[in-house]
Amino acid sequence: MKKNMENLSAGIARTMKNTPDEWTKGIQISINEYAKNSESKILLFNSSGEIILHSELDSKTSGLADFKADKRFLSQYGQDPTCVYTDMNGLYATNVMTIGQHFTGNGPKYLVVAIESQTSKNGYTSNIMEIFIISAVIVLVISTVIIYFTTIRMVAPIKEMAAAAKKIGRGDFDIQLPEYSESEFNDLASAFNEMAASLKSYDTMRNSFIANVSHELRTPMTSIGGFVDGMLDKTIPPEEQEHYLKIISSEVHRLTRLVRSMLNLAKIEAGELKPNFTSFSVLDPIVDTLVTFEKRLEEKQIEIRGLDTDKIYRLWADNDLIHQVIYNLLENAIKFVDKGGYISFHFEEVGYLTVIYIRNSGEGLSQEELSLVFDRFYKTDKSRGMDATGVGLGLNIVRSIIKLHGGKIQVRSVLGEYTEFMFSLPNKDIS
């Protein structure tokens, strides 16, 4: 607006070079046009403060007829466009914004003042407010739409996971959440899928465990019940009862072993079984167990190798629990060793661990069987028609006890040659 004021004052000064009648008409046209374009009032003062031209058509109704600027009013403006807020010496009830500039036109000095129209100001303010309100409404609508769809997009995976969690709660573990674009949801979905897979595996193992326990309990109980009923109803003659009583006794012992093994497993998994660590020679539980199986070793003509070592290999473990480990491993080896075969022992010290190898000659195990030998109730003799006195928990207990001591156990086999168990146990206190 200041630039326009400079152009207006310069134009008026040029027009004043003409005759008074000509420049009066020319300036009146200029100020009327400027006033119209800028929606303001234009006043042209002489050096005495009198209004010589203005843009108002009727000076009487506009209050300009008797207006005369005093020196104080004139002194507020300078040679460059100057913005002044003033009530025009009482012409207006409140201050209005004016822009004025002193200039020289054909000799005398003049002052041109532009008074901003209140209507124009209100209109400008109204336009600004209207633009602001419209912009705010548009931004609000767009933001609402964006937030709505973003919220739906963010909530959708959560709802999907909630639905999946409800299915898992009902026992349906066949859940597979998809991949999501957001890394956080994708990580959560992966963890959820792993949890569902673990629960499914656990549920399968639980069902299998219950089924196997039921089977293992039902078989000897059926035999016992059948033989007892046969004796009571005289189906089994008295002279044969001793034979069947021996079978009943064998089945009772089998039930006892099963219950004892299950109790041991439950104690180990519940953390109730605490090892009583002592130092002893690894040969002690091996020799004691071999004496227990002496009759069976002789019957199968089994050769024992590797116990004639001069070095003493010690263990830092629970003597009773290690006896159970050796007993189960030797019982398993004697069961599957070929007649006239061998059972060999080998020992190594690796740091704070003693590694024990127990190998038996015989048919060996397939790769599929190797991956299952430590599972509960898995018995390789099912498919072989061999000694079926076991309950399928021995090797599982062995692994649990060795793990309880901080050791590891592995098995390897060559079909038609041998099967070998390797396990490690601490040889000193490292706590």
Coordinates of C-alpha atoms in Angstrom, one line a residue:
M1 CA 0.0 0.0 0.0
K2 CA 2.9 2.3 0.7
K3 CA 4.2 1.7 -2.8
N4 CA 0.8 2.6 -4.2
M5 CA 0.8 5.8 -2.1
E6 CA 4.2 6.8 -3.7
N7 CA 2.8 6.2 -7.1
L8 CA -0.3 8.2 -6.3
S9 CA 1.6 11.2 -4.9
A10 CA 4.1 11.1 -7.9
G11 CA 1.2 11.0 -10.3
I12 CA -0.5 14.0 -8.6
A13 CA 2.7 16.0 -8.7
R14 CA 3.1 15.4 -12.4
T15 CA -0.5 16.3 -13.1
M16 CA -0.1 19.6 -11.3
K17 CA 2.2 20.8 -14.0
N18 CA -0.9 21.4 -16.1
T19 CA -3.3 24.3 -15.7
P20 CA -5.4 24.4 -12.4
D21 CA -8.6 23.4 -14.2
E22 CA -6.9 20.5 -15.9
W23 CA -4.9 19.1 -13.0
T24 CA -7.9 19.4 -10.7
K25 CA -10.0 17.2 -13.0
G26 CA -7.1 14.8 -13.6
I27 CA -6.2 14.5 -9.9
Q28 CA -9.9 14.0 -9.0
I29 CA -10.1 11.1 -11.5
S30 CA -6.9 9.6 -10.1
I31 CA -7.9 9.7 -6.4
N32 CA -11.4 8.4 -7.2
E33 CA -9.9 5.5 -9.1
Y34 CA -7.4 4.8 -6.3
A35 CA -10.1 5.0 -3.7
K36 CA -12.2 2.6 -5.6
N37 CA -9.5 0.1 -6.1
S38 CA -8.2 0.3 -2.5
E39 CA -11.6 0.7 -0.9
S40 CA -10.4 3.7 1.1
K41 CA -10.9 7.5 1.3
I42 CA -8.4 9.8 -0.3
L43 CA -7.8 13.4 1.0
L44 CA -5.5 16.0 -0.6
F45 CA -4.4 18.8 1.8
N46 CA -2.6 22.0 1.0
S47 CA 0.1 23.3 3.2
S48 CA -2.5 25.1 5.4
G49 CA -4.3 21.9 6.2
E50 CA -7.4 22.6 4.0
I51 CA -8.9 19.8 2.0
I52 CA -8.7 20.8 -1.7
L53 CA -9.7 17.4 -3.1
H54 CA -11.1 14.2 -1.8
S55 CA -12.7 11.0 -3.0
E56 CA -16.0 11.5 -1.2
L57 CA -18.9 12.5 -3.5
D58 CA -20.7 14.4 -0.8
S59 CA -18.4 16.1 1.7
K60 CA -21.3 17.3 3.8
T61 CA -22.6 13.8 4.7
S62 CA -19.1 12.5 5.0
G63 CA -18.1 15.0 7.7
L64 CA -15.3 16.5 5.6
A65 CA -16.9 19.9 4.8
D66 CA -15.7 21.6 7.9
F67 CA -12.6 19.5 8.5
K68 CA -9.3 21.3 8.6
A69 CA -6.0 19.6 9.6
D70 CA -3.9 21.3 12.2
K71 CA -0.1 21.4 12.3
R72 CA 0.0 18.5 14.7
F73 CA -2.0 16.4 12.3
L74 CA 0.2 17.5 9.3
S75 CA 3.4 16.9 11.1
Q76 CA 2.6 13.2 11.7
Y77 CA 3.4 12.4 8.0
G78 CA 6.7 12.6 6.3
Q79 CA 8.2 12.8 2.8
D80 CA 7.9 9.0 2.5
P81 CA 4.6 7.1 2.9
T82 CA 3.9 7.1 6.7
C83 CA 1.3 4.9 8.5
V84 CA -0.5 6.7 11.3
Y85 CA -3.4 5.6 13.5
T86 CA -5.6 8.6 14.3
D87 CA -9.2 9.7 14.9
M88 CA -8.7 12.6 12.4
N89 CA -9.1 15.2 15.1
G90 CA -12.3 13.7 16.4
L91 CA -13.8 13.0 12.9
Y92 CA -13.9 9.2 13.9
A93 CA -15.0 7.7 17.2
T94 CA -11.9 5.4 17.2
N95 CA -8.5 5.5 15.6
V96 CA -8.4 4.5 12.0
M97 CA -5.4 3.5 9.9
T98 CA -4.1 6.2 7.5
I99 CA -1.2 6.4 5.1
G100 CA 0.0 9.8 4.1
Q101 CA 2.9 11.5 2.3
H102 CA 4.1 15.1 1.8
F103 CA 5.1 16.0 -1.7
T104 CA 5.8 19.1 -3.7
G105 CA 3.6 19.8 -6.7
N106 CA 4.4 22.7 -9.1
G107 CA 5.9 24.7 -6.2
P108 CA 3.6 24.4 -3.2
K109 CA 3.7 21.6 -0.7
Y110 CA 0.8 19.2 -0.4
L111 CA -0.2 16.1 1.7
V112 CA -2.2 13.2 0.4
V113 CA -3.8 10.9 2.9
A114 CA -5.5 7.5 2.4
I115 CA -8.0 6.5 5.1
E116 CA -8.7 2.8 5.3
S117 CA -12.4 2.1 5.1
Q118 CA -13.9 0.4 8.2
T119 CA -16.1 -1.6 5.8
S120 CA -13.0 -2.6 3.8
K121 CA -11.3 -3.5 7.0
N122 CA -14.2 -5.5 8.3
G123 CA -14.6 -7.1 4.8
Y124 CA -10.9 -8.0 4.8
T125 CA -11.1 -9.4 8.3
S126 CA -14.3 -11.2 7.3
N127 CA -12.6 -12.7 4.2
I128 CA -9.6 -13.8 6.3
M129 CA -11.9 -15.4 8.9
E130 CA -13.9 -17.0 6.1
I131 CA -10.8 -18.4 4.5
F132 CA -9.5 -19.6 7.9
I133 CA -12.8 -21.3 8.8
I134 CA -13.0 -23.0 5.4
S135 CA -9.4 -24.1 5.6
A136 CA -9.9 -25.3 9.2
V137 CA -13.0 -27.3 8.2
I138 CA -11.2 -28.8 5.2
V139 CA -8.2 -29.7 7.4
L140 CA -10.5 -31.1 10.1
V141 CA -12.3 -33.3 7.6
I142 CA -9.2 -34.5 5.9
S143 CA -7.6 -35.2 9.3
T144 CA -10.7 -37.0 10.5
V145 CA -10.7 -39.2 7.4
I146 CA -7.0 -39.9 7.7
I147 CA -7.2 -40.7 11.4
Y148 CA -10.3 -42.9 10.8
F149 CA -8.6 -45.1 8.2
T150 CA -5.3 -45.1 10.0
T151 CA -7.1 -46.2 13.2
I152 CA -8.8 -49.0 11.3
R153 CA -5.5 -50.0 9.8
M154 CA -3.8 -50.1 13.2
V155 CA -6.7 -51.7 15.0
A156 CA -7.3 -54.4 12.4
P157 CA -4.2 -56.5 13.4
I158 CA -5.1 -56.1 17.1
K159 CA -8.6 -57.4 16.4
E160 CA -7.2 -60.3 14.4
M161 CA -4.8 -61.2 17.2
A162 CA -7.6 -61.0 19.8
A163 CA -9.7 -63.3 17.7
A164 CA -6.8 -65.7 17.3
A165 CA -6.2 -65.6 21.1
K166 CA -9.9 -66.5 21.7
K167 CA -9.5 -69.5 19.3
I168 CA -6.4 -70.6 21.2
G169 CA -8.3 -70.3 24.5
R170 CA -10.9 -72.7 23.0
G171 CA -8.2 -75.2 22.2
D172 CA -7.8 -74.4 18.5
F173 CA -4.0 -74.1 18.0
D174 CA -4.0 -74.2 14.2
I175 CA -3.5 -70.4 14.1
Q176 CA -1.2 -68.6 11.6
L177 CA -1.3 -64.8 11.6
P178 CA -0.2 -63.2 8.4
E179 CA 2.8 -60.8 8.0
Y180 CA 2.1 -57.1 8.6
S181 CA 3.7 -54.1 7.0
E182 CA 4.5 -52.5 10.4
S183 CA 7.6 -54.1 11.9
E184 CA 6.1 -54.0 15.5
F185 CA 2.9 -55.8 14.5
N186 CA 5.0 -58.2 12.4
D187 CA 7.3 -59.1 15.3
L188 CA 4.2 -59.5 17.5
A189 CA 2.6 -61.8 14.9
S190 CA 5.7 -63.9 14.6
A191 CA 5.9 -64.3 18.4
F192 CA 2.2 -65.2 18.5
N193 CA 2.6 -67.8 15.7
E194 CA 5.6 -69.3 17.6
M195 CA 3.5 -69.4 20.8
A196 CA 0.6 -71.1 19.0
A197 CA 3.0 -73.6 17.5
S198 CA 4.5 -74.3 20.9
L199 CA 1.1 -74.7 22.5
K200 CA 0.0 -77.0 19.7
S201 CA 3.1 -79.1 20.2
Y202 CA 2.6 -79.1 23.9
D203 CA -1.1 -80.1 23.5
T204 CA -0.1 -82.9 21.1
M205 CA 2.5 -84.1 23.6
R206 CA 0.0 -83.9 26.4
N207 CA -2.6 -85.9 24.5
S208 CA 0.1 -88.4 23.4
F209 CA 1.3 -88.7 27.0
I210 CA -2.2 -89.3 28.3
A211 CA -2.9 -91.9 25.6
N212 CA 0.4 -93.6 26.2
V213 CA -0.1 -93.7 30.0
S214 CA -3.6 -95.0 29.5
H215 CA -2.2 -97.7 27.2
E216 CA 0.7 -98.6 29.4
L217 CA -1.6 -98.9 32.5
R218 CA -4.4 -100.7 30.7
T219 CA -2.3 -103.5 29.2
P220 CA -0.9 -105.0 32.4
M221 CA -4.1 -104.3 34.3
T222 CA -6.1 -106.2 31.6
S223 CA -3.7 -109.1 31.8
I224 CA -3.8 -109.1 35.6
G225 CA -7.6 -108.9 35.6
G226 CA -8.0 -111.6 33.0
F227 CA -5.7 -114.1 34.8
V228 CA -7.3 -113.4 38.2
D229 CA -10.8 -113.9 36.8
G230 CA -9.6 -117.1 35.1
M231 CA -8.4 -118.5 38.4
L232 CA -11.6 -117.5 40.2
D233 CA -14.0 -119.0 37.7
K234 CA -11.7 -122.2 37.4
T235 CA -11.0 -121.5 33.7
I236 CA -7.3 -121.8 34.7
P237 CA -6.7 -125.1 36.3
P238 CA -4.9 -125.2 39.7
E239 CA -1.8 -126.9 38.3
E240 CA -1.3 -123.9 35.9
Q241 CA -2.0 -121.1 38.4
E242 CA 1.6 -120.8 39.6
H243 CA 2.7 -120.0 36.0
Y244 CA 0.0 -117.3 35.6
L245 CA 0.8 -115.9 39.1
K246 CA 4.4 -115.3 37.9
I247 CA 3.0 -113.4 34.9
I248 CA 0.8 -111.4 37.3
S249 CA 3.8 -110.6 39.5
S250 CA 5.8 -109.5 36.4
E251 CA 3.0 -107.2 35.4
V252 CA 2.7 -105.7 38.9
H253 CA 6.4 -105.0 38.9
R254 CA 6.0 -103.3 35.5
L255 CA 3.2 -101.1 36.9
T256 CA 5.4 -100.2 39.8
R257 CA 8.3 -99.2 37.5
L258 CA 5.9 -97.1 35.4
V259 CA 4.5 -95.2 38.4
R260 CA 8.0 -94.7 39.9
S261 CA 9.4 -93.4 36.7
M262 CA 6.4 -91.0 36.2
L263 CA 6.9 -89.7 39.8
N264 CA 10.6 -89.1 39.2
L265 CA 9.9 -87.3 35.9
A266 CA 7.2 -85.2 37.6
K267 CA 9.6 -84.2 40.5
I268 CA 12.4 -83.3 38.0
E269 CA 10.2 -81.2 35.9
A270 CA 8.6 -79.5 38.9
G271 CA 12.1 -78.7 40.3
E272 CA 11.4 -80.6 43.4
L273 CA 14.3 -83.1 42.9
K274 CA 17.5 -81.4 44.1
P275 CA 20.7 -83.4 43.5
N276 CA 22.9 -84.2 46.5
F277 CA 26.3 -83.5 44.9
T278 CA 29.2 -85.7 46.0
S279 CA 32.5 -86.8 44.5
F280 CA 32.9 -90.4 43.4
S281 CA 34.5 -92.6 40.8
V282 CA 32.5 -93.1 37.6
L283 CA 33.3 -96.9 37.9
D284 CA 31.3 -97.2 41.1
P285 CA 27.8 -97.0 39.7
I286 CA 28.9 -99.0 36.5
V287 CA 30.3 -101.9 38.5
D288 CA 27.4 -102.0 40.9
T289 CA 24.9 -102.1 38.0
L290 CA 26.8 -104.8 36.1
V291 CA 26.6 -107.0 39.1
T292 CA 22.8 -106.5 39.1
F293 CA 22.6 -107.7 35.5
E294 CA 25.2 -110.5 35.9
K295 CA 22.7 -113.3 35.2
R296 CA 21.4 -111.6 32.0
L297 CA 25.0 -110.8 30.8
E298 CA 25.9 -114.5 31.2
E299 CA 22.7 -115.7 29.4
K300 CA 23.5 -113.6 26.3
Q301 CA 27.3 -114.2 26.6
I302 CA 28.0 -110.5 26.5
E303 CA 31.7 -109.3 26.7
I304 CA 32.3 -106.2 28.8
R305 CA 35.1 -103.9 27.5
G306 CA 36.9 -100.7 28.6
L307 CA 36.7 -101.0 32.4
D308 CA 40.4 -102.0 32.9
T309 CA 41.5 -98.4 32.9
D310 CA 44.2 -97.3 35.3
K311 CA 43.1 -93.7 35.5
I312 CA 40.4 -92.8 38.0
Y313 CA 37.6 -90.6 36.4
R314 CA 35.6 -88.8 39.0
L315 CA 32.1 -87.3 38.9
W316 CA 30.6 -84.4 40.9
A317 CA 27.0 -85.5 41.0
D318 CA 24.2 -87.2 42.9
N319 CA 25.3 -90.8 43.3
D320 CA 21.8 -92.3 43.5
L321 CA 20.6 -90.4 40.4
I322 CA 23.7 -91.4 38.4
H323 CA 23.1 -95.0 39.4
Q324 CA 19.6 -94.7 37.9
V325 CA 21.2 -93.2 34.7
I326 CA 23.7 -96.1 34.4
Y327 CA 21.0 -98.7 35.2
N328 CA 18.6 -97.4 32.5
L329 CA 21.4 -97.1 29.9
L330 CA 22.8 -100.6 30.7
E331 CA 19.3 -102.1 30.8
N332 CA 18.7 -100.7 27.3
A333 CA 22.1 -101.9 26.0
I334 CA 21.6 -105.4 27.4
K335 CA 18.1 -105.5 25.9
F336 CA 19.3 -104.8 22.3
V337 CA 22.9 -106.2 22.3
D338 CA 23.2 -109.3 20.0
K339 CA 24.0 -112.6 21.6
G340 CA 27.7 -113.1 22.0
G341 CA 28.2 -109.3 21.4
Y342 CA 29.8 -106.7 23.6
I343 CA 29.2 -103.7 25.7
S344 CA 32.1 -101.2 25.8
F345 CA 32.9 -98.2 28.0
H346 CA 35.2 -95.3 27.2
F347 CA 35.9 -92.2 29.3
E348 CA 37.4 -88.7 28.6
E349 CA 38.0 -85.6 30.6
V350 CA 37.1 -82.3 28.8
G351 CA 37.7 -79.4 31.1
Y352 CA 35.4 -79.7 34.1
L353 CA 33.4 -82.4 32.4
T354 CA 33.8 -86.2 32.3
V355 CA 32.4 -87.7 29.1
I356 CA 31.2 -91.3 29.3
Y357 CA 30.6 -93.5 26.2
I358 CA 28.5 -96.7 26.5
R359 CA 28.4 -98.8 23.3
N360 CA 26.6 -102.0 22.5
S361 CA 27.0 -104.2 19.4
G362 CA 23.8 -105.2 17.6
E363 CA 21.3 -104.2 15.1
G364 CA 21.6 -100.5 15.7
L365 CA 19.1 -97.7 15.1
S366 CA 17.8 -96.0 12.0
Q367 CA 17.9 -92.2 11.7
E368 CA 14.2 -92.0 12.4
E369 CA 14.6 -94.0 15.6
L370 CA 17.6 -91.9 16.7
S371 CA 15.5 -88.8 16.8
L372 CA 12.8 -90.4 19.0
V373 CA 14.7 -92.5 21.5
F374 CA 14.5 -89.8 24.2
D375 CA 10.7 -89.3 23.8
R376 CA 8.4 -90.5 26.5
F377 CA 6.9 -93.9 25.9
Y378 CA 8.8 -94.4 22.7
K379 CA 10.1 -98.0 22.6
T380 CA 12.2 -99.2 19.7
D381 CA 11.3 -102.8 20.6
K382 CA 7.7 -102.3 19.4
S383 CA 8.7 -103.0 15.8
R384 CA 11.3 -105.7 16.6
G385 CA 9.3 -108.1 18.7
M386 CA 12.1 -108.2 21.2
D387 CA 12.1 -107.8 25.0
A388 CA 9.1 -105.6 25.8
T389 CA 9.4 -105.3 29.6
G390 CA 10.3 -101.6 29.5
V391 CA 7.8 -98.8 29.9
G392 CA 9.4 -96.3 27.5
L393 CA 10.4 -93.8 30.1
G394 CA 13.9 -94.9 30.9
L395 CA 15.8 -92.8 28.3
N396 CA 13.6 -89.8 28.9
I397 CA 14.5 -90.0 32.6
V398 CA 18.2 -90.3 31.8
R399 CA 18.1 -87.2 29.7
S400 CA 16.2 -85.3 32.5
I401 CA 18.7 -86.3 35.2
I402 CA 21.7 -85.5 33.1
K403 CA 20.2 -82.1 32.2
L404 CA 19.5 -81.5 35.9
H405 CA 23.3 -81.9 36.5
G406 CA 24.1 -79.4 33.7
G407 CA 25.3 -82.1 31.3
K408 CA 24.3 -83.3 27.8
I409 CA 23.5 -86.6 26.2
Q410 CA 23.6 -87.8 22.6
V411 CA 23.2 -91.0 20.7
R412 CA 24.7 -92.3 17.5
S413 CA 24.3 -95.6 15.7
V414 CA 25.4 -97.6 12.7
L415 CA 22.8 -100.1 11.4
G416 CA 24.0 -103.6 11.8
E417 CA 27.0 -102.6 13.9
Y418 CA 26.4 -100.7 17.2
T419 CA 24.5 -98.1 19.2
E420 CA 26.4 -95.7 21.4
F421 CA 25.2 -93.2 24.1
M422 CA 27.6 -90.3 25.0
F423 CA 26.9 -88.1 28.0
S424 CA 28.8 -85.6 30.0
L425 CA 28.7 -84.8 33.8
P426 CA 30.7 -82.4 36.0
N427 CA 33.9 -83.8 37.5
K428 CA 34.3 -81.0 40.1
D429 CA 32.3 -78.3 41.9
I430 CA 32.2 -75.2 39.7
S431 CA 29.6 -73.3 41.6

